Short mmCIF file of C-alpha atoms in Angstrom, two decimals:
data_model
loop_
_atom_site.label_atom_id
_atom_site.label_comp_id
_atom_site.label_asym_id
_atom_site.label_seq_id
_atom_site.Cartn_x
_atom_site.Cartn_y
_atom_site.Cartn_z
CA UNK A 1 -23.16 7.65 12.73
CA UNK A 2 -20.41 10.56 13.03
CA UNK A 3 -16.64 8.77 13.55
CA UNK A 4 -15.26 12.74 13.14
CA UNK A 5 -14.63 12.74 17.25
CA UNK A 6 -12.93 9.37 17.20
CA UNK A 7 -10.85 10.08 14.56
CA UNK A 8 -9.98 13.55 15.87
CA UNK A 9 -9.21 12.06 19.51
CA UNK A 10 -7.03 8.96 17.92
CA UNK A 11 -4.81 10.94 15.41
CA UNK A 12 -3.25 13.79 17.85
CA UNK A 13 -0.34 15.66 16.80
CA UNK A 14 2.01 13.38 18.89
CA UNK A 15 0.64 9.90 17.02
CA UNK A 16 0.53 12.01 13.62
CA UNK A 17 4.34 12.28 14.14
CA UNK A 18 5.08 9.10 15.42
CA UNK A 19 2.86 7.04 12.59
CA UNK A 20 5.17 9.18 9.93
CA UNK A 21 8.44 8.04 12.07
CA UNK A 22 7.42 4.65 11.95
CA UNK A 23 6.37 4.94 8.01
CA UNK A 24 9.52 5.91 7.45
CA UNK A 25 11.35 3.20 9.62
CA UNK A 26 9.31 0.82 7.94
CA UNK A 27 9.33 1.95 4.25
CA UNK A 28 12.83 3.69 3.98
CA UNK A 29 11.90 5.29 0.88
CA UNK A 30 15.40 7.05 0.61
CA UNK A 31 17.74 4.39 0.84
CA UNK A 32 15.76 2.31 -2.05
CA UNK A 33 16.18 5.33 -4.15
CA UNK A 34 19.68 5.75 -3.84
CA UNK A 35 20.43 2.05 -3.74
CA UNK A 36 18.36 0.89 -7.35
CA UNK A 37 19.68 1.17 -10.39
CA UNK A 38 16.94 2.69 -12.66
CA UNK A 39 16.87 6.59 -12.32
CA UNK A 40 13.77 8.14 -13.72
CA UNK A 41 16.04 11.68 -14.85
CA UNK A 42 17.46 9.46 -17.61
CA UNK A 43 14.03 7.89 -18.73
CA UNK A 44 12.56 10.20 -21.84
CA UNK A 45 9.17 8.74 -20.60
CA UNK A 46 9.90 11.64 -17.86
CA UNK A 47 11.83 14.21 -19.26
CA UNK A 48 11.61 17.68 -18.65
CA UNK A 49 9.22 16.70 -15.24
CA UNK A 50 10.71 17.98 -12.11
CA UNK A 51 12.22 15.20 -9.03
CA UNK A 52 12.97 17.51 -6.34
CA UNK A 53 13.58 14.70 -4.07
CA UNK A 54 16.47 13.53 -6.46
CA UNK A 55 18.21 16.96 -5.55
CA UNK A 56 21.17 17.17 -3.56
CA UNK A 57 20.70 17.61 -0.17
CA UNK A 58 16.81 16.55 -0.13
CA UNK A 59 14.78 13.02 0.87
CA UNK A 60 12.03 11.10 -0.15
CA UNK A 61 9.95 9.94 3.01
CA UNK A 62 6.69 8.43 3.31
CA UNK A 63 5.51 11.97 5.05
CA UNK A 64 6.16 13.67 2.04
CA UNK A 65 4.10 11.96 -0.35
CA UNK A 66 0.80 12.67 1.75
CA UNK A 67 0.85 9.89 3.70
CA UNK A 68 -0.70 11.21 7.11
CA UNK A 69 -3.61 12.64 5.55
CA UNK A 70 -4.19 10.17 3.30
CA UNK A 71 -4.21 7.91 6.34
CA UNK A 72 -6.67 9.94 8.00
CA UNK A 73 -8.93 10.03 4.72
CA UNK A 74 -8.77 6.24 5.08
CA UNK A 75 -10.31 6.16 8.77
CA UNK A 76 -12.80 8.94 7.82
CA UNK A 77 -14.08 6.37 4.75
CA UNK A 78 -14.69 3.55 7.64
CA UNK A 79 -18.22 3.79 7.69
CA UNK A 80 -17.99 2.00 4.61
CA UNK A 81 -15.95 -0.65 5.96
CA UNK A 82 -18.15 -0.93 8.64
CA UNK A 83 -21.13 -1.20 6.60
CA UNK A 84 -19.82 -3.85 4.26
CA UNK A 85 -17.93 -5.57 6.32
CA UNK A 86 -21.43 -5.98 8.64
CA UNK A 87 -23.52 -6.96 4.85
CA UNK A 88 -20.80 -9.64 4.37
CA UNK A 89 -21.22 -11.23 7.99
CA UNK A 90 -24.87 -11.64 7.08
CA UNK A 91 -24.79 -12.93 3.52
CA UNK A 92 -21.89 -15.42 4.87
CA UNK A 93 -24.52 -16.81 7.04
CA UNK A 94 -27.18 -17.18 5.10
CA UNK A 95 -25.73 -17.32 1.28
CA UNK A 96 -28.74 -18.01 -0.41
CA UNK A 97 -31.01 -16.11 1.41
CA UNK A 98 -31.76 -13.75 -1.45
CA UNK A 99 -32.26 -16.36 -3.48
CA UNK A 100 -35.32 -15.65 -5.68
CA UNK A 101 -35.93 -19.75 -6.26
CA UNK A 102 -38.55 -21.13 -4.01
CA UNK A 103 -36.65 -24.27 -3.19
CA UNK A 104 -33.14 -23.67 -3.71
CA UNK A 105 -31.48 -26.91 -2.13
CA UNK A 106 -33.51 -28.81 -4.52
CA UNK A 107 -32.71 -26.70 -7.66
CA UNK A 108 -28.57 -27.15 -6.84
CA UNK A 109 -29.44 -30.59 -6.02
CA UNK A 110 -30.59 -31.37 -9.43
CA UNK A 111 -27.73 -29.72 -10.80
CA UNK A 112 -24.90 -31.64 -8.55
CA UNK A 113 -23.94 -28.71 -6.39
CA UNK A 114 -23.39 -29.23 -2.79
CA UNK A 115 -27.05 -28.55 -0.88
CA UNK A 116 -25.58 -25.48 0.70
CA UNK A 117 -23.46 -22.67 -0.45
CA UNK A 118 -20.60 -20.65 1.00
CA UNK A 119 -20.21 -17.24 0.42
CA UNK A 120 -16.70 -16.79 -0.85
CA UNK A 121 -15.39 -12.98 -0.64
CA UNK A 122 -13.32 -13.13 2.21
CA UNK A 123 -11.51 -16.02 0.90
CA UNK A 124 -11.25 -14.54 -2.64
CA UNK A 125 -9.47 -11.56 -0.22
CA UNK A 126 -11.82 -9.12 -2.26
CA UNK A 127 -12.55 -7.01 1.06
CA UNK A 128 -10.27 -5.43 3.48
CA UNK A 129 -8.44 -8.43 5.31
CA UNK A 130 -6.27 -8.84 8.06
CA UNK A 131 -2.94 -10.17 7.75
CA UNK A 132 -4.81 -13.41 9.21
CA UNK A 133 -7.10 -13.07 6.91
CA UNK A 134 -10.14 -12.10 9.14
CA UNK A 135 -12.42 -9.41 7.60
CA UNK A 136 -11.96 -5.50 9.76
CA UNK A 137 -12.80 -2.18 9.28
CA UNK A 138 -9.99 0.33 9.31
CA UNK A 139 -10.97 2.67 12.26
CA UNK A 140 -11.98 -0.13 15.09
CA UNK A 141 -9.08 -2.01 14.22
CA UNK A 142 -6.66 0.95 14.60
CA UNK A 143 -8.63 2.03 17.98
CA UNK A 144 -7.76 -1.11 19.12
CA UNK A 145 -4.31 -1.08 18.00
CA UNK A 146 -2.81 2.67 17.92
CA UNK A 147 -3.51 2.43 21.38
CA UNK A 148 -1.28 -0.43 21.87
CA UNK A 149 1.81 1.26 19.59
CA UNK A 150 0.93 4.80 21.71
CA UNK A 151 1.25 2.76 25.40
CA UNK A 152 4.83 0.72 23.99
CA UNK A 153 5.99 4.09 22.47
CA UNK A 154 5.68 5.89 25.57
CA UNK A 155 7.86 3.20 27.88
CA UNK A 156 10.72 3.53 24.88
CA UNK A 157 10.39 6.00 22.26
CA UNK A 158 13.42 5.79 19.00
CA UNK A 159 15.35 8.57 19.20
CA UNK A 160 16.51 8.27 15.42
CA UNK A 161 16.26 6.62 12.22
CA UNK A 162 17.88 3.61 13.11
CA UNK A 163 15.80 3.05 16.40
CA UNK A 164 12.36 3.11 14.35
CA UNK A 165 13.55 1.24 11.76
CA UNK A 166 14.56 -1.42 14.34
CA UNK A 167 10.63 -0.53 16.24
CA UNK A 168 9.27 -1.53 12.92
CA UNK A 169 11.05 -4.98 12.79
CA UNK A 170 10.41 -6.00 16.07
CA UNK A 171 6.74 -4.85 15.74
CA UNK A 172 6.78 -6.65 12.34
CA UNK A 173 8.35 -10.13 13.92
CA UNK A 174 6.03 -9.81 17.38
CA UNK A 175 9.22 -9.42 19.44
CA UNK A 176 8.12 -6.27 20.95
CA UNK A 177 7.62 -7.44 24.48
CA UNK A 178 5.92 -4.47 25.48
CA UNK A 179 3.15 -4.63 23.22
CA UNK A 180 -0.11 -5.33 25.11
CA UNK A 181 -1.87 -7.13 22.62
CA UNK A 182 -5.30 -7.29 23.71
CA UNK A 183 -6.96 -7.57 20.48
CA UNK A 184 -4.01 -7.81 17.78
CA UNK A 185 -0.64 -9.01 17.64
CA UNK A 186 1.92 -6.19 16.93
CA UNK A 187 2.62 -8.04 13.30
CA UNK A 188 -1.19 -8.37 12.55
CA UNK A 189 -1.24 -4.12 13.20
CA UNK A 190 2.11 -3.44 11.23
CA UNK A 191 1.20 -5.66 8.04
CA UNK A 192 -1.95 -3.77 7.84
CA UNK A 193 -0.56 -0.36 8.53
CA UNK A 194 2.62 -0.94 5.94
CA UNK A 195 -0.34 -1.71 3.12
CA UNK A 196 -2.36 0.96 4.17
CA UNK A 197 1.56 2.89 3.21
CA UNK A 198 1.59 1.50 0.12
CA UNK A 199 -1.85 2.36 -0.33
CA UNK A 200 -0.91 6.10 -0.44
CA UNK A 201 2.53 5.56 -1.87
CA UNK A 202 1.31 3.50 -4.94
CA UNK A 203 -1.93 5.47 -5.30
CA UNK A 204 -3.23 8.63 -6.97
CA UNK A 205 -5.40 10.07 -4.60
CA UNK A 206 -2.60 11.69 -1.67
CA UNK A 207 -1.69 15.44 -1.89
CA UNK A 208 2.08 16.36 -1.50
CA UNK A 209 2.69 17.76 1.63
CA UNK A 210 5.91 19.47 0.08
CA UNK A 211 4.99 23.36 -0.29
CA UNK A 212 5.18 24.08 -3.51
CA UNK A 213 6.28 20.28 -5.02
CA UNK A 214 3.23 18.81 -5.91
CA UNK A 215 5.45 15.77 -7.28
CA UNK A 216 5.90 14.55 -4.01
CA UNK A 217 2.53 13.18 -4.11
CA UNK A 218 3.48 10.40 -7.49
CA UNK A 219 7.20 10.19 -6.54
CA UNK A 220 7.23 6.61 -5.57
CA UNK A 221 5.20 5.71 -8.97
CA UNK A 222 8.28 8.05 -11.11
CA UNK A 223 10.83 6.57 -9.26
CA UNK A 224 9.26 3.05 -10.33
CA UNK A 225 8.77 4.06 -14.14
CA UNK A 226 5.26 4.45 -13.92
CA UNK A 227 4.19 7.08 -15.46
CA UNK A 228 0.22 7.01 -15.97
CA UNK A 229 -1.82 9.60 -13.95
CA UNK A 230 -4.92 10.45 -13.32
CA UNK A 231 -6.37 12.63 -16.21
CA UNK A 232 -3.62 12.32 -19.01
CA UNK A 233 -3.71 11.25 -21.54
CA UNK A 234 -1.20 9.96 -24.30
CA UNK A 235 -0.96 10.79 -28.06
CA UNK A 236 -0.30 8.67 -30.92
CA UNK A 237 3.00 10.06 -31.48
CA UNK A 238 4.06 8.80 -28.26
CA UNK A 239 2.71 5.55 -28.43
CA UNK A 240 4.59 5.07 -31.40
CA UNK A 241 8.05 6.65 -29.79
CA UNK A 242 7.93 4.06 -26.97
CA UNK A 243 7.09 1.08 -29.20
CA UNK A 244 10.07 2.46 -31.03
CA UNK A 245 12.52 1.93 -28.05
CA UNK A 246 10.59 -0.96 -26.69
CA UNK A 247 11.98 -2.44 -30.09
CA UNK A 248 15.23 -1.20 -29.89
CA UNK A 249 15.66 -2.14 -26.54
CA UNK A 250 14.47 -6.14 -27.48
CA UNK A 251 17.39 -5.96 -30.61
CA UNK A 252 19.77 -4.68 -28.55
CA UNK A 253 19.16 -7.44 -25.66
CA UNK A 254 19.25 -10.34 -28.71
CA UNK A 255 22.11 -8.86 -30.25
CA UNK A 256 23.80 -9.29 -27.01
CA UNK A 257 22.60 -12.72 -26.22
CA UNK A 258 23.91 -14.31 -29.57
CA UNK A 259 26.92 -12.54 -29.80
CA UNK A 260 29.87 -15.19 -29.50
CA UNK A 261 31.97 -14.85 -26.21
CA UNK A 262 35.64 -13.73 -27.18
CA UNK A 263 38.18 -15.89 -26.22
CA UNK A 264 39.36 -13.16 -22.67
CA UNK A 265 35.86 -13.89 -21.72
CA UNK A 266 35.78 -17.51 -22.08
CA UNK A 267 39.00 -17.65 -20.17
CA UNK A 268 37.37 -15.48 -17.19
CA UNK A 269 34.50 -17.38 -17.04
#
């Protein structure tokens, strides 16, 4: 079964646009930059690699990283998610149905197991959950929800950064009055559409959508000290350089902790 059409109907231009506004209202990439204290520029782990967001004068926004096509590469994977989510609705009702013993219940019997088995994954949150913790696939939930965000957005649209930053709260707290709700609360949509964010912010698999700054794409991961990537690879010379100031770091941190207060900072404490 072909979900190409739905996809291409859902995602126009005009949602596109509004799901990167509301990224951004909801994930305000920028501010945490400028607010935290660790700075990637003065990490050696990262020297020499270029931050164009860290230039005067530019951003960092969810949109840049990839996120909208990586978002649509998510709803064009859902006939996996459809799939498994329909295998693990039929092993949850019959557990043991593939069971190869002829008599099961008696064979957990004799061992002191309960008679009958549940099937755990959903529990174990191993498959893609709700924020109530009920099972979905990514494109029929969206269908049912985008369409609610779309119908809310077009009675009262933000008209800047602050307005979808306060959409995304009250979508996030269900006190968006407009929001129809016929399948989903507003938070139930907006939990699962920040993680499906962080998905592509935290990930490896987006493209920049910065011409010509494919860093875009791992940003969030640099500006978090991460520094592994797909396809590197590290030598034994720099293994040993960052056990080095792993170890300096630790001496430097004791050192500090046994040093005896002076008598100015008694006083001010």
């Amino acid at each position: 079964m072909s979900f190409l059409p739905k996809i291409e109907a859902l995602l126009t231009p005009s949602l596109r646009a509004d799901l990167c506004a509301l990224a951004k209202g909801a994930v305000p990439l920028q501010r945490w930059v400028a607010q935290k204290a660790y700075n990637p520029q003065t990490d050696p782990t990262f020297e020499g690699q270029p931050m164009p967001w860290r230039t005067p004068g530019r951003a960092l926004t969810p949109a840049d990283t990839g996120f909208e096509s990586f978002f649509e590469g998510l709803l064009r994977e859902t006939s996996d998610d459809i799939q498994a989510l329909a295998r693990w609705q039929r092993v949850a009702a019959a557990p043991l149905a593939a069971s190869p013993l002829d008599d099961v219940a008696a064979w957990r019997t004799e061992r002191g197991l309960q008679e009958f088995a549940s099937f755990g994954i959903v529990p174990s949150q191993n498959v893609l959950l709700d924020s109530q913790n009920l099972a979905i696939a990514r494109l029929p939930f969206y269908l049912d929800t985008l369409g609610d965000l779309a119908y809310c957005l077009a009675l009262s649209r933000p008209t800047d950064e602050a307005g979808w930053e306060a959409l995304a709260k009250q979508l996030f707290t269900d006190t968006l009055a407009a929001w129809p709700g016929s399948q989903y609360p507003a938070s139930v949509f907006m939990y699962q559409f920040v993680a499906d964010v962080l998905y592509a912010l935290l990930g490896m698999r987006n493209q920049s959508a910065v011409p010509g700054h494919p860093s875009y794409a791992t940003a969030v991961l640099t500006e978090l000290g991460q520094a592994r990537r797909r396809g590197n690879k590290n030598t034994p010379e720099q293994a040993l350089d960052a056990v080095a100031r792993f170890v300096t770091q630790i001496e430097k941190d004791l050192h500090a902790a046994s040093t005896p207060a002076t008598d100015t900072q008694r006083a001010a404490s």
